[in-house]
Structure formats: structure tokens, C-alpha cells
Amino acid sequence: MEKLHEQGVTFLFISHHLSEVYDICQDVTVYRDARHIITAPVAELDKRGLIEAMTGEKYAEREYHPRKLDGETTLQVNQLNRNGAYHNVSFAVRRGEMVGLAGGGGCGKIAVAETLVGLQTADAGEILLKGKPYPAGSVKAALAAGIGFVPQDRHHEGFVPDMSIAENATLSILERLSRWGFISRKRQNKLAQQWFDALDIKAYGIDQPVSGLSGGNQQKVVQARAMVPTTPICWS
């Protein structure tokens, strides 16, 4: 891009990553909820101002104070292995805790998450869910346990584009919403509306197809689907 820019090529660069904006761009325009918020030279807009323009909220530096967690261990992973993907992975997650798996591309973090939600199998190791053995590699077991998953590729793995927000948000719990093989639209819509409001999804209603939403709101629908089962664990 730098070489092309030196040759006079103009770029319209779209990104949510602040570091990329400051590294690449000379000017920045912020849109929020389909409204133009600001256009300014990057050199004249500091990080604080850009964040406030993007979020609509005052930015404040916050010190990190780790919370003392006394809750039970919800998930325990011991020496989990999958040949060619990850090796000897061990960690624990307590109720109410957020744990991050960090690493570069191909390090195995996605494979670990997919193993825990049943999309891959492990060659060795132990997984305990609330102290009880949990079968890795079983989507059925993951759904029964209420484990939610927000996949990395939301377009191909996270939602069905032509289905509505309500239909996508409740895909993982259709059995709970059905009786004699028929889905209760009333119950489905009530539950979908709760998450529509809770996540502040920008759309004309829960009947709107997900294909017509912005990328950020599509991600919220995927998040709703992961959280709808009143999940004790959510991988994102």
C-alpha cells in the first residue's frame, strides 16, 4: 500500500483497529449507527477523541484491578492434546471469569476452542465441566451442556444469511421451543426480542434477515445465539 500510495494511488481503508488507522491513514472518517460523526486529519485527532467518536461515550483511562473470584471452577482442561494442532493445554475457568487464549495464527487456540464445543476431537487429555468428565468432540454434548460458541468466521459458520434475527438467535435451542415437532413462534420471538434489546441490535425488528445487517450487528446476532441457552461457558 505504501508503494502504491507513493505512486499516487488513493485508498479508502475500512478498519476497526485504531493502530492501523494511525499507521496507514492521513485522514479518518467515523460513522456510527449509519450516521456521519466526524472527518479529521489523523494527526489532529488523538486516540481519546477517535474512541469517543466511535463509541459515543467519554473515554477514560482505567486501571486494572483483578477481581477476587470465589466461584466454583466451571471448566477444567488438563493436558489436552491434538496432533498437529496443540500440545499439553491446561487451564481452568471459574464462574464469572474471562480467560483469554492468546497466540499467533496457527498456534492452536482456535482448535482448542473448537474441540471444547465439539467441532474437533482431542487425542489425549481430560476436560471437566463443573467437576464432571465432559466428552470432547461432541456437538450434542456441548449443546446439552449449554456451551456457546462465537466462531471466527461468522459469515460461513455463525449465521444463516436469509433467515431472520429471531430464527438465527434461537438456532441452538429449537428443541426447547418445539412441541410435537412444531416451533412455538411466540416463545421464539419473546426470547429473541430479549436478546435483541439486551445487545442493542440495530435493525427494524427481529424479523429482519441477518443478511441486511451491518457486520457489527451480524456479530451481535451470533453472540445472541451463543448466549441464548443460558450458557455457563461462551467461547468467542
XYZ file of C-alpha atoms in Angstrom, residues 114-226:
113
model
C -13.456 -25.991 18.522
C -12.542 -29.108 20.499
C -14.426 -27.852 23.543
C -17.559 -27.130 21.508
C -17.456 -30.459 19.682
C -16.189 -29.424 16.249
C -12.857 -31.230 16.691
C -11.684 -34.187 18.753
C -8.718 -34.463 21.115
C -6.173 -37.292 21.011
C -5.476 -37.133 24.734
C -6.274 -35.140 27.838
C -9.146 -34.520 30.204
C -11.957 -31.975 30.299
C -14.100 -31.455 33.389
C -17.298 -29.411 33.334
C -18.383 -28.494 36.861
C -16.195 -31.306 38.142
C -17.648 -33.999 35.890
C -15.996 -35.586 32.815
C -17.019 -33.878 29.597
C -16.714 -35.638 26.198
C -14.615 -33.537 23.823
C -15.615 -33.704 20.177
C -19.364 -33.982 20.737
C -21.545 -31.150 19.454
C -24.568 -32.797 21.071
C -22.848 -32.800 24.460
C -21.806 -29.162 24.039
C -25.368 -28.093 23.239
C -26.762 -30.124 26.129
C -24.248 -28.504 28.487
C -25.165 -25.040 27.246
C -21.721 -24.202 25.877
C -21.939 -21.306 23.439
C -19.515 -20.560 20.610
C -18.870 -17.454 18.519
C -16.841 -18.686 15.516
C -14.016 -16.736 13.939
C -15.688 -16.743 10.505
C -19.196 -15.525 11.257
C -20.253 -15.383 7.584
C -19.686 -19.081 6.898
C -20.059 -20.579 10.378
C -22.011 -18.107 12.511
C -25.405 -17.492 10.912
C -27.763 -18.296 8.037
C -27.957 -15.069 5.962
C -31.513 -15.404 4.645
C -33.016 -16.360 8.000
C -34.328 -13.716 10.372
C -32.668 -12.400 13.509
C -35.131 -14.393 15.632
C -34.505 -17.617 13.719
C -30.723 -17.270 13.877
C -30.642 -16.288 17.545
C -32.571 -19.402 18.567
C -30.987 -21.981 16.250
C -29.230 -23.773 19.101
C -32.362 -24.285 21.219
C -35.063 -25.241 18.720
C -35.851 -28.406 20.690
C -36.706 -26.309 23.742
C -39.004 -24.114 21.678
C -40.795 -27.010 19.987
C -43.670 -29.285 20.871
C -44.746 -32.223 18.754
C -42.283 -31.063 16.122
C -43.681 -27.534 15.806
C -41.767 -24.445 16.887
C -43.611 -22.026 19.151
C -43.153 -18.726 17.321
C -44.433 -16.856 20.351
C -41.724 -18.286 22.608
C -39.096 -17.925 19.894
C -39.911 -14.272 19.293
C -40.092 -13.469 23.013
C -36.637 -14.899 23.647
C -35.157 -13.308 20.525
C -36.606 -9.925 21.482
C -34.946 -10.117 24.903
C -31.506 -10.528 23.328
C -32.309 -8.042 20.552
C -32.856 -5.435 23.274
C -30.038 -6.596 25.564
C -27.395 -6.408 22.813
C -28.889 -3.266 21.254
C -29.043 -4.786 17.768
C -29.669 -2.096 15.159
C -32.451 -3.353 12.864
C -36.099 -2.640 12.161
C -37.104 -5.740 14.118
C -36.374 -9.382 14.893
C -37.983 -10.449 11.603
C -35.285 -8.740 9.516
C -32.962 -11.133 7.623
C -29.444 -11.126 9.044
C -28.030 -10.548 5.549
C -29.358 -6.979 5.710
C -27.479 -6.054 8.892
C -24.117 -4.353 9.289
C -21.126 -6.515 10.187
C -21.204 -5.409 13.807
C -24.890 -6.218 14.196
C -24.428 -9.581 12.487
C -21.792 -10.306 15.120
C -24.314 -9.409 17.833
C -26.779 -11.931 16.395
C -24.083 -14.620 16.530
C -23.373 -13.577 20.123
C -27.077 -13.859 20.941
C -27.196 -17.386 19.518
C -24.240 -18.336 21.711
